[in-house]
Coordinates of C-alpha atoms in Angstrom, one line a residue:
Chain R
M102 CA 30.0 215.1 -31.0
V103 CA 26.2 214.7 -31.5
Q104 CA 25.7 217.7 -29.3
A105 CA 28.1 219.8 -31.4
V106 CA 26.3 218.7 -34.6
V107 CA 22.9 219.5 -33.2
F108 CA 24.1 222.8 -31.9
A109 CA 25.7 223.8 -35.2
I110 CA 22.5 222.9 -37.1
C111 CA 20.3 224.7 -34.7
A112 CA 22.5 227.8 -34.5
A113 CA 22.8 228.1 -38.3
A114 CA 19.0 227.4 -38.8
S115 CA 18.1 229.9 -36.1
V116 CA 20.1 232.6 -37.8
A117 CA 18.7 231.7 -41.2
A118 CA 15.1 231.9 -39.8
G119 CA 16.0 235.2 -38.2
I120 CA 17.2 236.5 -41.6
A121 CA 14.0 235.1 -43.2
V122 CA 12.0 237.4 -40.9
F123 CA 13.3 240.3 -42.9
R124 CA 13.2 238.7 -46.3
V125 CA 9.7 237.4 -46.5
D126 CA 6.9 239.6 -47.7
S127 CA 4.0 238.6 -45.4
M128 CA 3.4 239.4 -41.8
A129 CA 2.3 235.8 -41.1
R130 CA 5.4 234.3 -42.6
A131 CA 7.6 236.8 -40.8
T132 CA 6.0 235.9 -37.4
L133 CA 6.3 232.2 -38.0
A134 CA 9.9 232.6 -39.1
L135 CA 10.6 234.4 -35.9
L136 CA 8.9 231.6 -33.9
A137 CA 11.0 229.1 -35.7
S138 CA 14.1 231.1 -34.8
F139 CA 13.1 231.1 -31.1
V140 CA 12.3 227.4 -31.1
L141 CA 15.7 226.5 -32.6
A142 CA 17.4 228.7 -30.0
A143 CA 15.4 226.9 -27.3
I144 CA 16.8 223.6 -28.5
T145 CA 20.3 224.9 -27.7
L146 CA 19.1 225.5 -24.1
L147 CA 18.0 221.8 -24.1
L148 CA 21.5 220.9 -25.1
L149 CA 22.7 222.6 -21.9
D150 CA 20.4 220.3 -19.8
L151 CA 18.3 223.3 -19.0
S152 CA 15.2 221.3 -19.9
Y153 CA 12.7 223.4 -18.0
L154 CA 14.0 226.7 -19.5
G155 CA 14.2 225.2 -23.0
V156 CA 10.6 223.8 -23.0
L157 CA 9.3 226.9 -21.4
V158 CA 10.9 229.1 -24.1
I159 CA 9.1 227.0 -26.7
L160 CA 5.8 227.3 -24.8
M161 CA 6.0 231.0 -24.1
M162 CA 7.3 232.0 -27.5
T163 CA 4.5 230.0 -29.2
M164 CA 1.8 231.8 -27.3
E165 CA 3.6 235.1 -27.5
M166 CA 4.0 235.0 -31.3
M167 CA 0.4 234.1 -31.8
I168 CA -0.7 237.1 -29.7
M169 CA 1.9 239.3 -31.4
I170 CA 0.7 238.4 -34.9
V171 CA -2.8 239.6 -34.1
F172 CA -1.5 243.0 -33.1
M173 CA 1.1 243.2 -35.9
V174 CA -1.5 242.5 -38.5
M175 CA -3.9 244.9 -36.8
Y176 CA -1.5 247.8 -36.7
M177 CA -0.1 247.3 -40.2
M178 CA -0.9 249.9 -42.9
N179 CA -2.1 247.1 -45.1
P180 CA -4.4 245.2 -42.8
A181 CA -4.7 242.1 -44.9
G182 CA -1.1 241.4 -44.5
L183 CA -1.1 238.9 -47.4
M184 CA -0.2 241.6 -49.8
P185 CA 3.6 242.2 -50.2
M186 CA 5.0 244.0 -47.2
T187 CA 8.5 244.6 -45.8
M188 CA 9.9 244.4 -42.3
V189 CA 12.9 246.6 -43.3
H190 CA 12.9 250.4 -42.7
N191 CA 15.8 252.8 -42.5
N192 CA 18.0 250.3 -44.3
R193 CA 21.4 252.0 -43.7
G194 CA 20.9 252.9 -40.1
A195 CA 19.5 249.4 -39.3
L196 CA 22.4 247.8 -41.0
A197 CA 24.9 249.9 -39.1
I198 CA 23.2 249.2 -35.8
S199 CA 22.9 245.4 -36.4
I200 CA 26.5 245.1 -37.5
G201 CA 27.6 247.0 -34.4
V202 CA 25.5 244.9 -32.0
F203 CA 26.8 241.7 -33.7
A204 CA 30.4 242.9 -33.2
V205 CA 29.8 243.8 -29.6
L206 CA 28.2 240.4 -28.8
A207 CA 30.9 238.5 -30.8
A208 CA 33.6 240.4 -29.0
G209 CA 31.9 239.3 -25.7
I210 CA 32.4 235.7 -26.6
F211 CA 36.2 236.2 -26.8
I212 CA 36.6 238.7 -24.0
V213 CA 34.6 236.9 -21.3
P214 CA 36.8 234.6 -19.3
W215 CA 34.8 231.4 -19.6
P216 CA 35.6 228.7 -17.0
D217 CA 37.4 225.9 -18.8
T218 CA 37.8 223.5 -15.9
R219 CA 34.9 221.1 -16.2
P220 CA 33.6 220.1 -12.8
G221 CA 30.9 218.1 -14.5
T222 CA 27.2 219.0 -15.0
P223 CA 25.5 219.9 -11.7
A224 CA 22.6 217.6 -10.7
D225 CA 20.0 220.3 -11.4
P226 CA 21.4 223.0 -13.8
T227 CA 18.1 224.9 -13.8
L228 CA 18.3 225.3 -10.1
Q229 CA 22.0 226.4 -10.3
L230 CA 21.2 228.9 -13.0
A231 CA 18.3 230.3 -11.1
E232 CA 20.3 230.7 -7.9
A233 CA 23.2 232.3 -9.9
I234 CA 20.8 234.8 -11.5
M235 CA 18.3 235.4 -8.7
G236 CA 19.9 234.2 -5.5
S237 CA 21.1 237.5 -4.2
K238 CA 18.8 239.6 -6.4
M239 CA 15.4 238.1 -5.6
L240 CA 14.1 241.3 -3.9
V241 CA 15.0 243.3 -7.1
M242 CA 13.3 240.7 -9.3
M243 CA 10.1 240.7 -7.2
V244 CA 10.0 244.5 -7.2
V245 CA 10.5 244.6 -11.0
G246 CA 7.8 242.0 -11.4
M247 CA 5.3 244.1 -9.4
V248 CA 6.3 247.3 -11.4
L249 CA 5.7 245.4 -14.7
F250 CA 2.3 244.2 -13.5
A251 CA 1.3 247.6 -12.3
T252 CA 2.4 249.1 -15.6
M253 CA 0.2 246.6 -17.4
V254 CA -2.8 247.3 -15.3
A255 CA -2.3 251.1 -15.5
T256 CA -1.9 251.0 -19.3
T257 CA -5.1 249.0 -19.6
V258 CA -7.0 251.4 -17.3
L259 CA -5.7 254.5 -19.2
S260 CA -6.4 253.1 -22.6
T261 CA -9.9 251.7 -22.1
D262 CA -12.6 254.2 -23.1
R263 CA -15.2 252.7 -20.7
G264 CA -14.6 253.2 -17.0
R265 CA -16.6 252.2 -14.0
Y266 CA -18.9 255.2 -14.3
D267 CA -19.9 254.1 -17.8
R268 CA -20.5 250.6 -16.4
Y269 CA -22.1 251.2 -13.1
G270 CA -23.7 254.6 -13.6
D271 CA -22.8 258.1 -12.3
D272 CA -23.4 257.1 -8.7
L273 CA -21.9 253.6 -9.2
R274 CA -25.2 252.2 -7.9
R275 CA -26.2 250.1 -10.9
S276 CA -26.3 246.4 -9.7
R277 CA -25.5 245.0 -13.2
P278 CA -22.9 246.8 -15.3
D279 CA -24.0 248.1 -18.6
D280 CA -21.5 246.4 -21.1
P281 CA -21.7 246.4 -24.9
I282 CA -20.9 242.7 -24.8
R283 CA -22.3 240.6 -22.0
G284 CA -20.0 238.1 -20.5
G285 CA -20.6 234.6 -19.5
A286 CA -20.6 235.2 -15.8
G287 CA -23.9 237.0 -16.1
R288 CA -22.5 240.5 -15.3
Chain O
M264 CA 11.4 207.4 -13.0
G265 CA 10.5 204.4 -15.1
E266 CA 12.4 202.4 -17.7
P267 CA 12.3 203.7 -21.2
M268 CA 9.7 202.4 -23.6
P269 CA 10.9 199.8 -26.1
L270 CA 11.1 200.9 -29.7
W271 CA 8.0 199.0 -30.7
G272 CA 6.1 200.7 -28.0
V273 CA 7.1 204.1 -29.3
L274 CA 5.9 203.0 -32.8
L275 CA 2.7 201.7 -31.3
L276 CA 1.9 204.9 -29.5
P277 CA 0.7 206.9 -32.5
I278 CA -1.2 203.9 -33.8
G279 CA -2.9 203.5 -30.5
L280 CA -3.7 207.2 -30.5
L281 CA -5.1 206.9 -34.0
L282 CA -7.3 203.9 -33.0
L283 CA -8.7 205.7 -30.0
G284 CA -9.2 208.8 -32.2
Y285 CA -11.1 206.7 -34.7
G286 CA -13.3 205.4 -31.9
A287 CA -14.0 209.0 -30.9
A288 CA -15.0 209.9 -34.5
A289 CA -17.2 206.8 -34.7
W290 CA -18.8 207.5 -31.4
S291 CA -19.4 211.1 -32.5
A292 CA -21.0 209.9 -35.8
M293 CA -23.2 207.4 -33.8
L294 CA -24.4 210.2 -31.6
T295 CA -25.2 212.4 -34.6
A296 CA -27.0 209.5 -36.3
R297 CA -29.1 208.7 -33.2
A298 CA -30.0 212.4 -32.8
G299 CA -31.2 212.3 -36.4
G300 CA -33.2 209.2 -36.0
A301 CA -30.9 207.0 -38.1
P302 CA -29.6 203.6 -36.9
A303 CA -26.5 204.3 -34.8
S304 CA -24.8 201.0 -35.6
A305 CA -24.4 201.9 -39.3
A306 CA -22.6 205.2 -38.3
A307 CA -19.7 203.3 -36.7
S308 CA -18.1 203.0 -40.1
A309 CA -18.9 206.6 -41.1
P310 CA -15.4 208.0 -40.4
A311 CA -13.8 205.2 -42.5
R312 CA -16.1 206.0 -45.4
E313 CA -15.5 209.7 -45.0
T314 CA -11.8 209.0 -45.0
A315 CA -12.0 207.1 -48.2
R316 CA -14.1 209.9 -49.8
L317 CA -11.6 212.6 -48.7
L318 CA -8.7 210.5 -50.0
V319 CA -10.1 210.5 -53.5
E320 CA -11.3 214.0 -53.4
Q321 CA -9.3 216.7 -55.2
R322 CA -7.2 219.0 -53.1
R323 CA -8.3 222.6 -53.4
T324 CA -6.0 225.3 -54.7
I325 CA -6.8 228.9 -54.2
P326 CA -5.2 231.7 -56.2
G327 CA -4.4 234.1 -53.3
A328 CA -3.7 231.5 -50.7
D329 CA -0.4 231.2 -48.8
T330 CA -0.2 227.6 -49.7
V331 CA 3.0 226.8 -47.7
L332 CA 1.5 228.0 -44.4
W333 CA -1.9 226.6 -45.2
R334 CA -0.6 223.1 -45.7
L335 CA 1.9 223.3 -42.9
G336 CA -0.7 224.4 -40.4
G337 CA -3.0 221.5 -41.2
A338 CA -0.2 219.0 -40.9
A339 CA 0.9 220.6 -37.6
V340 CA -2.4 219.6 -35.8
P341 CA -1.8 215.8 -35.8
V342 CA 2.0 216.3 -35.2
A343 CA 1.3 218.4 -32.1
A344 CA -1.1 215.7 -30.8
I345 CA 1.5 212.9 -31.3
L346 CA 4.3 214.9 -29.8
S347 CA 2.3 215.8 -26.8
V348 CA 1.7 212.1 -25.8
L349 CA 5.5 211.3 -25.9
V350 CA 5.4 211.9 -22.1
L351 CA 2.3 209.7 -21.6
P352 CA 3.2 206.6 -19.5
V353 CA 1.7 203.4 -20.6
A354 CA 2.4 200.4 -18.3
G355 CA 4.8 202.5 -16.4
R356 CA 6.9 203.4 -19.4
S357 CA 6.8 206.5 -21.6
A358 CA 8.5 207.3 -24.9
A359 CA 10.3 210.1 -23.1
D360 CA 9.9 210.4 -19.4
L361 CA 11.2 214.0 -19.2
S362 CA 11.9 215.7 -15.9
V363 CA 9.6 218.5 -17.2
G364 CA 7.0 216.2 -18.8
V365 CA 4.0 218.4 -17.8
V366 CA 5.6 221.5 -19.3
W367 CA 6.4 219.5 -22.5
F368 CA 2.8 218.4 -22.8
N369 CA 1.7 222.0 -22.4
A370 CA 4.2 223.3 -24.9
M371 CA 3.2 220.8 -27.6
E372 CA -0.5 221.3 -27.1
V373 CA 0.0 225.1 -27.5
L374 CA 1.3 224.4 -31.0
I375 CA -2.4 223.9 -31.8
W376 CA -2.7 227.7 -31.6
V377 CA -0.1 228.1 -34.4
A378 CA -1.7 225.3 -36.4
V379 CA -5.3 226.5 -36.3
W380 CA -4.3 230.1 -36.8
T381 CA -2.1 229.3 -39.8
V382 CA -4.8 227.0 -41.4
G383 CA -7.3 229.8 -41.1
W384 CA -5.0 232.5 -42.3
G385 CA -3.4 230.6 -45.2
A386 CA -6.6 229.9 -47.1
D387 CA -7.1 233.6 -47.9
S388 CA -10.7 233.2 -46.9
V389 CA -12.7 235.4 -44.6
W390 CA -14.4 232.4 -42.9
G391 CA -11.0 230.9 -42.2
L392 CA -9.6 234.1 -40.8
V393 CA -12.5 234.7 -38.5
G394 CA -12.3 231.1 -37.2
A395 CA -8.6 231.5 -36.7
Y396 CA -9.0 234.7 -34.6
R397 CA -11.9 233.0 -32.7
F398 CA -9.5 230.2 -31.7
L399 CA -6.9 232.6 -30.4
V400 CA -9.5 234.4 -28.2
Q401 CA -10.6 231.0 -26.9
G402 CA -7.0 230.1 -26.3
L403 CA -6.5 233.1 -24.1
A404 CA -9.6 232.1 -22.2
Y405 CA -8.7 228.5 -21.5
A406 CA -4.9 228.6 -21.4
L407 CA -4.4 230.0 -17.9
P408 CA -7.0 227.9 -16.0
H409 CA -5.6 224.9 -18.0
M410 CA -2.0 225.7 -16.9
F411 CA -3.1 226.1 -13.3
A412 CA -4.8 222.8 -13.4
L413 CA -1.7 221.1 -14.7
T414 CA 0.4 223.0 -12.1
T415 CA -1.9 221.7 -9.3
A416 CA -1.4 218.1 -10.4
A417 CA 2.4 218.7 -10.5
L418 CA 2.1 220.4 -7.1
G419 CA 0.3 217.4 -5.6
A420 CA 3.2 215.2 -6.6
G421 CA 6.0 217.7 -6.0
S422 CA 7.4 216.9 -9.5
L423 CA 6.9 217.9 -13.1
R424 CA 7.7 214.3 -14.2
V425 CA 4.6 212.5 -15.3
S426 CA 5.7 209.2 -13.9
D427 CA 6.2 210.8 -10.5
I428 CA 2.6 212.2 -10.7
V429 CA 1.3 208.7 -11.3
Q430 CA 3.3 207.4 -8.4
A431 CA 2.0 210.1 -6.1
Q432 CA -1.6 208.7 -6.8
E433 CA -1.0 205.3 -5.3
G434 CA -3.1 206.2 -2.3
V435 CA -5.8 208.5 -3.7
W436 CA -6.4 209.6 -7.3
F437 CA -5.9 213.3 -8.0
A438 CA -9.3 213.5 -9.5
A439 CA -10.7 213.0 -6.0
L440 CA -8.0 215.1 -4.3
M441 CA -8.4 218.0 -6.6
P442 CA -11.8 217.8 -8.3
V443 CA -11.8 221.5 -9.4
A444 CA -8.4 221.1 -11.3
F445 CA -9.8 217.8 -12.9
G446 CA -13.0 219.5 -14.0
V447 CA -11.1 222.5 -15.4
Y448 CA -8.7 220.1 -17.2
L449 CA -11.6 218.3 -18.9
L450 CA -13.1 221.7 -20.0
S451 CA -9.8 222.9 -21.4
A452 CA -9.2 219.5 -23.1
M453 CA -12.4 220.2 -25.1
A454 CA -11.4 223.8 -25.7
M455 CA -7.9 222.9 -27.0
A456 CA -9.3 220.5 -29.5
Y457 CA -12.0 223.1 -30.4
W458 CA -14.5 220.4 -29.5
G459 CA -18.1 220.5 -28.2
P460 CA -19.2 223.7 -26.6
F461 CA -15.9 225.3 -27.7
D462 CA -16.1 224.6 -31.4
Q463 CA -16.7 228.1 -32.6
A464 CA -13.4 228.2 -34.4
V465 CA -14.7 225.6 -36.9
A466 CA -18.4 226.3 -36.4
R467 CA -21.1 225.9 -38.9
D468 CA -22.0 229.6 -38.8
L469 CA -18.6 230.2 -40.5
A470 CA -19.1 227.4 -43.0
G471 CA -16.4 225.5 -41.1
G472 CA -14.3 228.4 -39.8
A473 CA -10.6 227.8 -39.8
G474 CA -11.1 224.6 -41.9
A475 CA -13.6 226.2 -44.3
E476 CA -11.5 226.0 -47.5
L477 CA -9.9 222.6 -46.9
A478 CA -10.7 219.8 -49.2
G479 CA -9.4 216.3 -49.9
V480 CA -6.4 215.0 -48.0
D481 CA -5.9 218.4 -46.4
R482 CA -9.3 218.3 -44.8
L483 CA -8.7 214.7 -43.7
V484 CA -5.4 215.6 -42.0
F485 CA -7.0 218.6 -40.2
R486 CA -10.1 216.6 -39.0
A487 CA -8.1 213.6 -38.0
G488 CA -5.7 215.9 -36.2
R489 CA -8.5 217.3 -34.2
Y490 CA -9.6 213.9 -33.0
L491 CA -6.0 213.0 -32.2
M492 CA -5.7 216.2 -30.1
L493 CA -8.9 215.4 -28.2
T494 CA -7.7 211.8 -27.7
A495 CA -4.2 213.0 -26.5
A496 CA -5.8 215.4 -24.0
A497 CA -8.2 212.7 -22.8
A498 CA -5.3 210.2 -22.5
M499 CA -3.2 212.6 -20.5
A500 CA -6.0 213.0 -18.0
V501 CA -5.2 209.4 -17.0
P502 CA -1.7 209.8 -15.6
L503 CA -2.4 213.3 -14.3
F504 CA -5.7 212.7 -12.5
L505 CA -6.9 209.1 -12.7
G506 CA -4.0 207.2 -11.2
G507 CA -2.4 206.1 -14.4
G508 CA -2.5 202.3 -15.1
A509 CA -3.6 201.5 -11.5
G510 CA -6.6 199.0 -11.4
P511 CA -7.5 195.5 -10.4
L512 CA -7.0 192.2 -12.4
L513 CA -6.3 193.6 -15.8
P514 CA -2.7 194.6 -16.9
E515 CA -1.6 198.2 -16.5
W516 CA -1.7 199.2 -20.1
T517 CA -5.3 197.9 -20.4
W518 CA -6.4 200.2 -17.6
T519 CA -4.6 203.2 -19.2
V520 CA -6.5 202.5 -22.5
L521 CA -9.8 201.9 -20.7
K522 CA -9.6 205.0 -18.7
A523 CA -8.5 207.1 -21.7
A524 CA -11.4 205.7 -23.7
A525 CA -13.9 206.4 -20.9
V526 CA -12.7 210.1 -20.6
L527 CA -12.7 210.4 -24.4
A528 CA -16.2 209.0 -24.7
L529 CA -17.4 211.4 -22.0
L530 CA -15.8 214.4 -23.7
V531 CA -17.3 213.5 -27.1
W532 CA -20.7 213.0 -25.5
L533 CA -20.5 216.3 -23.6
G534 CA -19.6 218.0 -26.9
H535 CA -22.8 216.7 -28.4
R536 CA -25.0 217.5 -25.3
L537 CA -23.8 221.1 -24.6
P538 CA -24.7 224.1 -26.8
T539 CA -21.8 226.0 -28.4
V540 CA -20.4 228.8 -26.1
R541 CA -19.4 232.1 -27.6
M542 CA -15.7 232.6 -26.8
D543 CA -16.2 236.2 -25.6
R544 CA -18.6 234.8 -23.0
F545 CA -16.3 231.9 -22.1
T546 CA -13.4 234.4 -21.7
E547 CA -15.2 236.1 -18.8
V548 CA -16.0 232.7 -17.2
G549 CA -12.4 231.7 -17.7
W550 CA -10.9 234.7 -16.1
V551 CA -13.5 235.6 -13.4
V552 CA -14.5 232.1 -12.3
L553 CA -12.0 229.5 -13.5
I554 CA -8.7 231.2 -12.7
P555 CA -9.7 232.1 -9.1
A556 CA -11.2 228.6 -8.7
T557 CA -8.0 226.8 -9.9
L558 CA -5.8 229.2 -7.9
L559 CA -7.8 228.3 -4.7
Q560 CA -7.5 224.6 -5.6
A561 CA -3.8 225.0 -6.0
L562 CA -3.6 226.7 -2.6
V563 CA -5.6 223.9 -0.9
V564 CA -3.4 221.3 -2.5
A565 CA -0.2 223.1 -1.5
I566 CA -1.4 223.2 2.1
F567 CA -2.4 219.6 1.9
A568 CA 1.0 218.6 0.4
L569 CA 2.7 220.6 3.2
V570 CA 0.7 219.0 6.0
V571 CA 0.6 215.4 4.8

């Protein structure tokens, strides 16, 4: 009973916070509304006894949103971000897409054959979930992880305007790199 | 897995945190007074007098400010500190002995990022905004070494539950077993409370940085929250690295408080001794020195845990 009430409150509040993202007129408020939405969704994970995943979602989303907000404000046409802005573009198309996605996901709830026998909560639901998701697909997951990491490194290398020749000289013989901002490790 | 803490203990926890935090503020004021040649004993009551002054001071209102976020951010600092110590075991009992206690502590302490950024942003002041961005840069520098230090402690005990980590230190304290992780934890404890060498987010060169525009009760909450955060981080060092309440003669809770107070006094003193570090310099130290060091420490502890 308590679980159902907490779930209902969190679900409704999470959706409300999600709507708020598109209703508020400042980038800071939109980001924090999105963070609130994620945290409320994380609480529903905690209700499933997936404590590690739930707390991890709170942790990761908090850090992620704070990094995201820097970039969102940076790339905005109005850099101050405190002036009125809107998160909504292409209103009709967006409305059609979001209603479509909602319909598909809602249909999924009714179509998926949920197990209704209750064998009781397993001792470690996080482990069970991890094995269900990753058990047979660990190799794929590891390869995907490496590809993601390689993409990040490659993007950084391609987007930086200073390469090793700028830092270490044309023959790469400079003992100390020539950097515009000196780092604390004395390089 | 210990027994749950009685209700009065849960109520006492924030009060104890507040008392220790006051001690930290008083110790800091005494160090400042001594450095300025004033009698240190009179400075012990300085935080109380400052609190009284801030309580009667007018709150500031700013025309262009995002007042909701500004006030919420300031209030979030002490809230994050208090939430983070819910997993702190005192006398073998914690308010919530979660199976993922270490992750909980980490998640709650990261709320400080949101809090400081929002305080700096909300005031519609350039000083606040620069301070807020400084703190995020500093966060990126300390977060990963800090997480690896926490992971190493959990690895040594084979559990993310804080009471299990305390139990695993019955033989030898983790501070001795994994000194690098302990050192990095102390550094990141100062960084997360933007204290000492890592205080650029609220530095004097920005007229107070993220907290520049705060006045009255808002400033009181923000500053008290910072001391609470420093206290919470110092207190968590006790179960994670200093054997929890273990010690001769005195009861367990006394040892927890004594050790937390000692760590706190050390952090406050270090903050006064060390010059402020620019966060762009600290970032390179964090990523080039501290991350490899903590990873190596984790490797050594993992091998040790496998062998022993």
